[in-house]
XYZ file of C-alpha atoms in Angstrom:
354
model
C 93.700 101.554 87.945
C 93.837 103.865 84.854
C 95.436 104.250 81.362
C 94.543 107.086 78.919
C 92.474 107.717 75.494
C 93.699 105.785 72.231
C 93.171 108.223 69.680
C 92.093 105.146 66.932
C 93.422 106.134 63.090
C 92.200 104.705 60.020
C 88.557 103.962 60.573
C 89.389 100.261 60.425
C 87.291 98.855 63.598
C 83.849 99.883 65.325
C 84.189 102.926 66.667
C 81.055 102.347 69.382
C 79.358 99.472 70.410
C 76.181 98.477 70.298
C 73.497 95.724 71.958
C 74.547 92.563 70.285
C 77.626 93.394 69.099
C 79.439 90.893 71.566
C 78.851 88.265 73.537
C 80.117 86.353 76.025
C 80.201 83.168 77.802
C 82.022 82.672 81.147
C 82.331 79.017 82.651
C 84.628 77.433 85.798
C 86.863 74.658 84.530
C 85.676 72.633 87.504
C 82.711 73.484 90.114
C 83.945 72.214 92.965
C 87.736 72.270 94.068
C 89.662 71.205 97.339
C 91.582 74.674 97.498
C 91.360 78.395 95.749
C 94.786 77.418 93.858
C 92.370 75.282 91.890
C 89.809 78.083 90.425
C 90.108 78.294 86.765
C 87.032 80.438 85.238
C 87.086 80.657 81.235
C 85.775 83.301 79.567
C 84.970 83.889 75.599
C 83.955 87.264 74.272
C 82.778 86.615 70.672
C 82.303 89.389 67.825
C 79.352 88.775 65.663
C 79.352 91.377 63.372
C 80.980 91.762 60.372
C 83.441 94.602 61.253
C 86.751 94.312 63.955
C 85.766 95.619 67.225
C 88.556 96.654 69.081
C 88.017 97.416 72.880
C 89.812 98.281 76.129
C 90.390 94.743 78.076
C 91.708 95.604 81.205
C 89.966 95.501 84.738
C 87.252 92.995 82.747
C 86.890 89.272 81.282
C 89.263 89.988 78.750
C 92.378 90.750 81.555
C 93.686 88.254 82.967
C 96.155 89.817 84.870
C 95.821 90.496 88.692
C 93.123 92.932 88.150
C 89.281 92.588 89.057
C 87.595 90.466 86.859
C 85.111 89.430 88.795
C 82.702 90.508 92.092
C 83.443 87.447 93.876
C 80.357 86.586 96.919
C 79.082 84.410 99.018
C 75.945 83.878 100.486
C 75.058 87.352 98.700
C 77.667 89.268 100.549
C 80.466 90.357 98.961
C 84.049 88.608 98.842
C 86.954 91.962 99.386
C 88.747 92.268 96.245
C 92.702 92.388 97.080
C 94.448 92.563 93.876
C 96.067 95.395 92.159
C 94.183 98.538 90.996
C 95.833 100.420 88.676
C 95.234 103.735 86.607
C 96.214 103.600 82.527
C 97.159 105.587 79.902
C 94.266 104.582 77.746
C 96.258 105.944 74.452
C 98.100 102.855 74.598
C 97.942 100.186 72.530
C 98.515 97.295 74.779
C 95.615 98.029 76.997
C 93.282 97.263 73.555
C 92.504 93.855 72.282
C 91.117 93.793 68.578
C 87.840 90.610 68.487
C 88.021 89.828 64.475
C 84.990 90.031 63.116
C 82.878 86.648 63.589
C 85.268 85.431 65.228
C 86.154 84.944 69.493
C 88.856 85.778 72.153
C 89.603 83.338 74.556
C 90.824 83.954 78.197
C 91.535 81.613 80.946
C 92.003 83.160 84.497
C 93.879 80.921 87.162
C 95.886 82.914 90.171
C 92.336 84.172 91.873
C 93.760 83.128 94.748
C 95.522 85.661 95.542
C 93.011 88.118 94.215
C 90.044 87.799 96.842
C 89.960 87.211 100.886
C 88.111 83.651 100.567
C 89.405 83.259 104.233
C 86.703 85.901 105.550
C 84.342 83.842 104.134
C 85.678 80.378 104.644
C 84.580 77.298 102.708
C 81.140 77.102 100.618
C 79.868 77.844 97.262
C 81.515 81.853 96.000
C 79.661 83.308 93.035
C 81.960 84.707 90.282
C 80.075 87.514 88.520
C 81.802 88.759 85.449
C 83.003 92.315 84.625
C 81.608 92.783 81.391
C 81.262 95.738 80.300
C 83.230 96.674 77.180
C 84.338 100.335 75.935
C 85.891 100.851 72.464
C 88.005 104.264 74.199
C 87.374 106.220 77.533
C 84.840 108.643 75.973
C 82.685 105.889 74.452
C 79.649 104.665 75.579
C 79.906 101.134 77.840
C 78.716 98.141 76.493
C 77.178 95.880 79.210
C 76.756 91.834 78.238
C 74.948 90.191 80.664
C 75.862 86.816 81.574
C 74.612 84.141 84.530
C 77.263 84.188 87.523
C 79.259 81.388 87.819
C 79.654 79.209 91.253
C 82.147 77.388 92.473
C 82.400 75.067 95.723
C 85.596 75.284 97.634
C 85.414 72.375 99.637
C 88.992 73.196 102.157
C 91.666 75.222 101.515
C 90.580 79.250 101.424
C 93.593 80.273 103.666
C 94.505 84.182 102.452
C 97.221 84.695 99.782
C 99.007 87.632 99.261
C 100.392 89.251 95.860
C 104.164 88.689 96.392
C 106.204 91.873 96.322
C 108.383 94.054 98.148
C 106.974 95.845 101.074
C 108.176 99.746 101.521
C 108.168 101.630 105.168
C 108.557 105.119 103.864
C 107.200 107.328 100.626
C 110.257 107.319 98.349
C 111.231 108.440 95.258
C 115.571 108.329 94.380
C 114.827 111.082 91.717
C 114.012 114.760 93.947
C 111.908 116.371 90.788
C 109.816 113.125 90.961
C 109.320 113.051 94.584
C 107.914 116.764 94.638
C 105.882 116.006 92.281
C 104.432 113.273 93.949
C 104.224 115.570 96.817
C 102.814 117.741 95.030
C 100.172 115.601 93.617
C 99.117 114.379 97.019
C 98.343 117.386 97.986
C 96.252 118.605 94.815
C 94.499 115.153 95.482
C 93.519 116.174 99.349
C 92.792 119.633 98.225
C 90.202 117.840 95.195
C 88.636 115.437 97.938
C 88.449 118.232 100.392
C 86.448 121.004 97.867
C 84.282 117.919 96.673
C 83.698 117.417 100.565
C 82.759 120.923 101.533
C 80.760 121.268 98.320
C 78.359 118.126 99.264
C 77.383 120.004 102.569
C 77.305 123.210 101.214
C 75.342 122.509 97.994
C 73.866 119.239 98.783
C 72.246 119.156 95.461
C 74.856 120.463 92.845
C 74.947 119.589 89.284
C 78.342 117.381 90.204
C 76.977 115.395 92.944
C 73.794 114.230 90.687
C 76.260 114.060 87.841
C 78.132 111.812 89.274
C 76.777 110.011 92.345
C 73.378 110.609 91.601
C 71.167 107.957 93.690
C 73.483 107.612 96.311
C 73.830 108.780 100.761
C 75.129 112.302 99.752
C 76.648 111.192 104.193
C 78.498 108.248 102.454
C 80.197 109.849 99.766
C 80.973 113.171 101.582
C 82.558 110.290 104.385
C 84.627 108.948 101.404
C 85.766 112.391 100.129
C 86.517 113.659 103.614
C 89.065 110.382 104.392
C 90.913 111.122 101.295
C 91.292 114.776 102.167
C 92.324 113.994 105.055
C 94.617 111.140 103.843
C 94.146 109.235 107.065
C 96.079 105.692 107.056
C 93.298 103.988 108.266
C 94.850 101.085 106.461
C 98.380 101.061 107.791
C 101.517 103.507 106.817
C 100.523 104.339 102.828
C 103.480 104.439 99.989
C 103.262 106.167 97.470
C 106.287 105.861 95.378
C 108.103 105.931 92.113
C 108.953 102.534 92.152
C 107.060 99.649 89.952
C 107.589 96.455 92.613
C 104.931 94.631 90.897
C 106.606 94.926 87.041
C 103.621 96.131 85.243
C 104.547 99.421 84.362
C 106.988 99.220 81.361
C 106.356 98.370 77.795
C 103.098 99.337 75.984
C 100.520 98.533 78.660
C 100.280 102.174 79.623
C 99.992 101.860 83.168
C 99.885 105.628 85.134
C 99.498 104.401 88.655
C 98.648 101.539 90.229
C 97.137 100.509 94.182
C 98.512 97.291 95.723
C 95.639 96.583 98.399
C 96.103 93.751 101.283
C 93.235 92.530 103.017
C 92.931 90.108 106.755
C 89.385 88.959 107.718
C 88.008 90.803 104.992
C 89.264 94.196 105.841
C 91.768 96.662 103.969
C 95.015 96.444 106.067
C 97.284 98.069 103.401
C 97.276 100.316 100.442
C 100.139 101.101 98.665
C 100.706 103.628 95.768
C 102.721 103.472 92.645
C 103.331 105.689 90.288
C 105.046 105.109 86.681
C 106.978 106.949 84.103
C 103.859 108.186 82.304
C 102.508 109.671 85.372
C 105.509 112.146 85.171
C 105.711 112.502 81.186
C 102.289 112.546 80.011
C 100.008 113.484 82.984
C 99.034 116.997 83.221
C 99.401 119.178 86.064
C 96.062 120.180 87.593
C 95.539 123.411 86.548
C 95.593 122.293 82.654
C 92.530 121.744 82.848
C 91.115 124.850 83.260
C 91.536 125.454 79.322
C 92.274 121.074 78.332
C 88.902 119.547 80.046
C 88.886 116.741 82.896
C 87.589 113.600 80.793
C 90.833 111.689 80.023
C 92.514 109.598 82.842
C 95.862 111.991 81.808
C 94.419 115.156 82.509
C 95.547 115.529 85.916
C 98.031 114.221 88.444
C 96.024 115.358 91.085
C 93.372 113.230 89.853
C 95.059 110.464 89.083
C 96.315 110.390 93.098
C 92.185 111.023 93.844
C 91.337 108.100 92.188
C 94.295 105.958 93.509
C 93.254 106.979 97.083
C 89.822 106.249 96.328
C 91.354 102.333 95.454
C 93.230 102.970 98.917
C 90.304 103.753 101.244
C 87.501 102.781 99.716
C 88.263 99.607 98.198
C 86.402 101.112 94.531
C 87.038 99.294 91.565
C 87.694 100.383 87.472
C 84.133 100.044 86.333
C 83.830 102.610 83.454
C 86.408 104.919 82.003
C 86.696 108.739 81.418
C 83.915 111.389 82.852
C 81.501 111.408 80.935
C 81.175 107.202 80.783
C 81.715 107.769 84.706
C 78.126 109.472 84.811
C 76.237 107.446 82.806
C 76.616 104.211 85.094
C 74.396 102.700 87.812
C 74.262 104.269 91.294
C 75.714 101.938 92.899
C 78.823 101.466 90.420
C 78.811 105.391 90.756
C 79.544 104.502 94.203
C 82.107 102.471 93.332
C 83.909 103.220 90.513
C 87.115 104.951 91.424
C 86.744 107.463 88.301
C 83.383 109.255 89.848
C 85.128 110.116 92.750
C 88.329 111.711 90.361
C 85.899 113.513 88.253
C 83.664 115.239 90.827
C 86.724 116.574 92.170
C 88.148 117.846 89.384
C 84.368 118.937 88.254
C 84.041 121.114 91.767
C 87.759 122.478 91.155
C 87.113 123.941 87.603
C 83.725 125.256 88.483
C 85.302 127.263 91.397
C 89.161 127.526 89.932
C 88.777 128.115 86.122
């Protein structure tokens, strides 16, 4: 999921963010619970200092929308995330939440349900670990609070829901300039995978790969590239349309794109693309940046589809935003953050296109 850079005006709020500077405390309303209708996980991120700290709070504690939160596991394996990954315009103000200085923000998350295949796992004790790491813009450096995981028993029902919306058979768009450039996007996105691909074999040890997947199987992430390029449905028939069926991509929230993922026995069995109004009116066409840069989530359709695709096939997450944040994290959330996959692309395209 992605949303662009807030350019911030009067110097009114932290700018960066530093050890200390928040905290938070995550608990489960109850720690055991008949049925996964029943989880309700609070979380409090608290602002010590004595200036406003205003930060992006989506696809972390601070969203409680149907967006990853949490790495949900059991028995130290992994629970499939199956909720809705999405790619923002990160310039706009809905996807920021202002934490007053010495004072706290409260959120309570219910509808996890739907969120995570607890059937693949069936009934036991899941570990929710929170997503906390906190950025003040896509450019800045992440904050990461630690925090103890929190467990809850599930002592029946863990039968698989599904996010409710409707379900497309064929890539549509009613608007013809929108649907070519859709088209066209798609196949900027292949063509990005694809030169990312060939550049892992042929330079195994470029600056981009240790840029940004650094520490990882230089086999696993060409495999990843190479599925995008080749777009292969190995999840069912893919949309990916100009239609919003989940609702989330009006108002100020600043949603580009967005992945709807569905998930049986803990595999992806569907991946479906949507693409909003800002994804034709503020994202940039490709070759911009050639002369604009590659850092901002807006910089490039083709990109934007990359990292959607990367949601589709891959089943990445949103765990840092913007290029350079992208390759200052862990190797194994390079691995799995959908924006390391956009940027190499888009790195190996300038160094060879520009």
């Amino acid at each position: 999921m992605f949303r662009a850079a807030l350019l911030l005006g009067l110097a009114t709020v932290a700018l960066g963010l530093s050890a200390g500077d928040l905290k938070v405390s995550v608990k489960a309303v109850k720690s055991s619970v008949e049925s996964i209708d029943d989880i309700v996980i609070s979380a409090v991120v608290s602002n010590p200092t004595n200036e406003d700290i205003r930060v992006i709070a989506k696809n972390n504690v601070l969203d409680p929308s149907a967006t990853k939160s949490f790495a949900v596991s059991k028995g130290g394996k992994d629970v499939l995330f199956s909720g809705i990954r999405a790619t923002y315009d990160l310039s706009a103000e809905g996807v920021y939440v202002t934490i007053p200085a010495g004072s706290s923000v409260a959120v309570n998350h219910t509808g996890l349900a739907a969120l995570y295949d607890f059937e693949a796992s069936g009934t036991g004790t899941f570990s929710f670990e929170a997503n906390n790491l906190f950025q003040t813009g896509p450019d800045a450096p992440a904050l990461i609070v630690d925090t103890d995981p929190v467990k809850v028993e599930i002592t029946h029902d863990v039968e698989k829901r599904e996010l409710l919306y409707p379900r497309l058979s064929n890539p549509q768009c009613s608007d013809a300039g929108r649907l070519q450039i859709i088209r066209d996007s798609l196949t900027l996105a292949r063509s990005l995978a694809g030169g990312a691909a060939t550049d892992i074999r042929s330079h195994p040890n470029s600056a981009e790969f240790n840029t940004y997947f650094a520490g990882n199987s230089q086999d696993e992430i060409w495999w990843r590239m190479d599925i995008i390029a080749g777009d292969l449905a190995s999840s069912g028939t893919r949309v990916i349309s100009c239609t919003d069926p989940a609702g989330i991509c009006g108002g100020s929230g600043g949603v580009i794109a967005y992945t709807l993922v569905g998930t049986q026995n803990g595999q992806i069995v569907s991946s479906d693309i949507f693409t909003c109004d800002i994804f034709f009116t503020l994202v940039k066409p490709t070759p911009s940046i050639c002369t604009d840069g590659y850092d901002s989530t807006i910089s490039s359709r083709g990109g934007v589809i990359l990292h959607e695709l990367s949601h589709a096939t891959a089943g990445t997450g949103d765990l840092g935003y913007g290029c350079s944040v992208a390759a200052g994290l862990s190797a194994a959330n390079k691995r799995d953050n959908a924006d390391n996959y956009r940027c190499m692309g888009l790195a190996i395209y300038k160094h060879y296109n520009c």
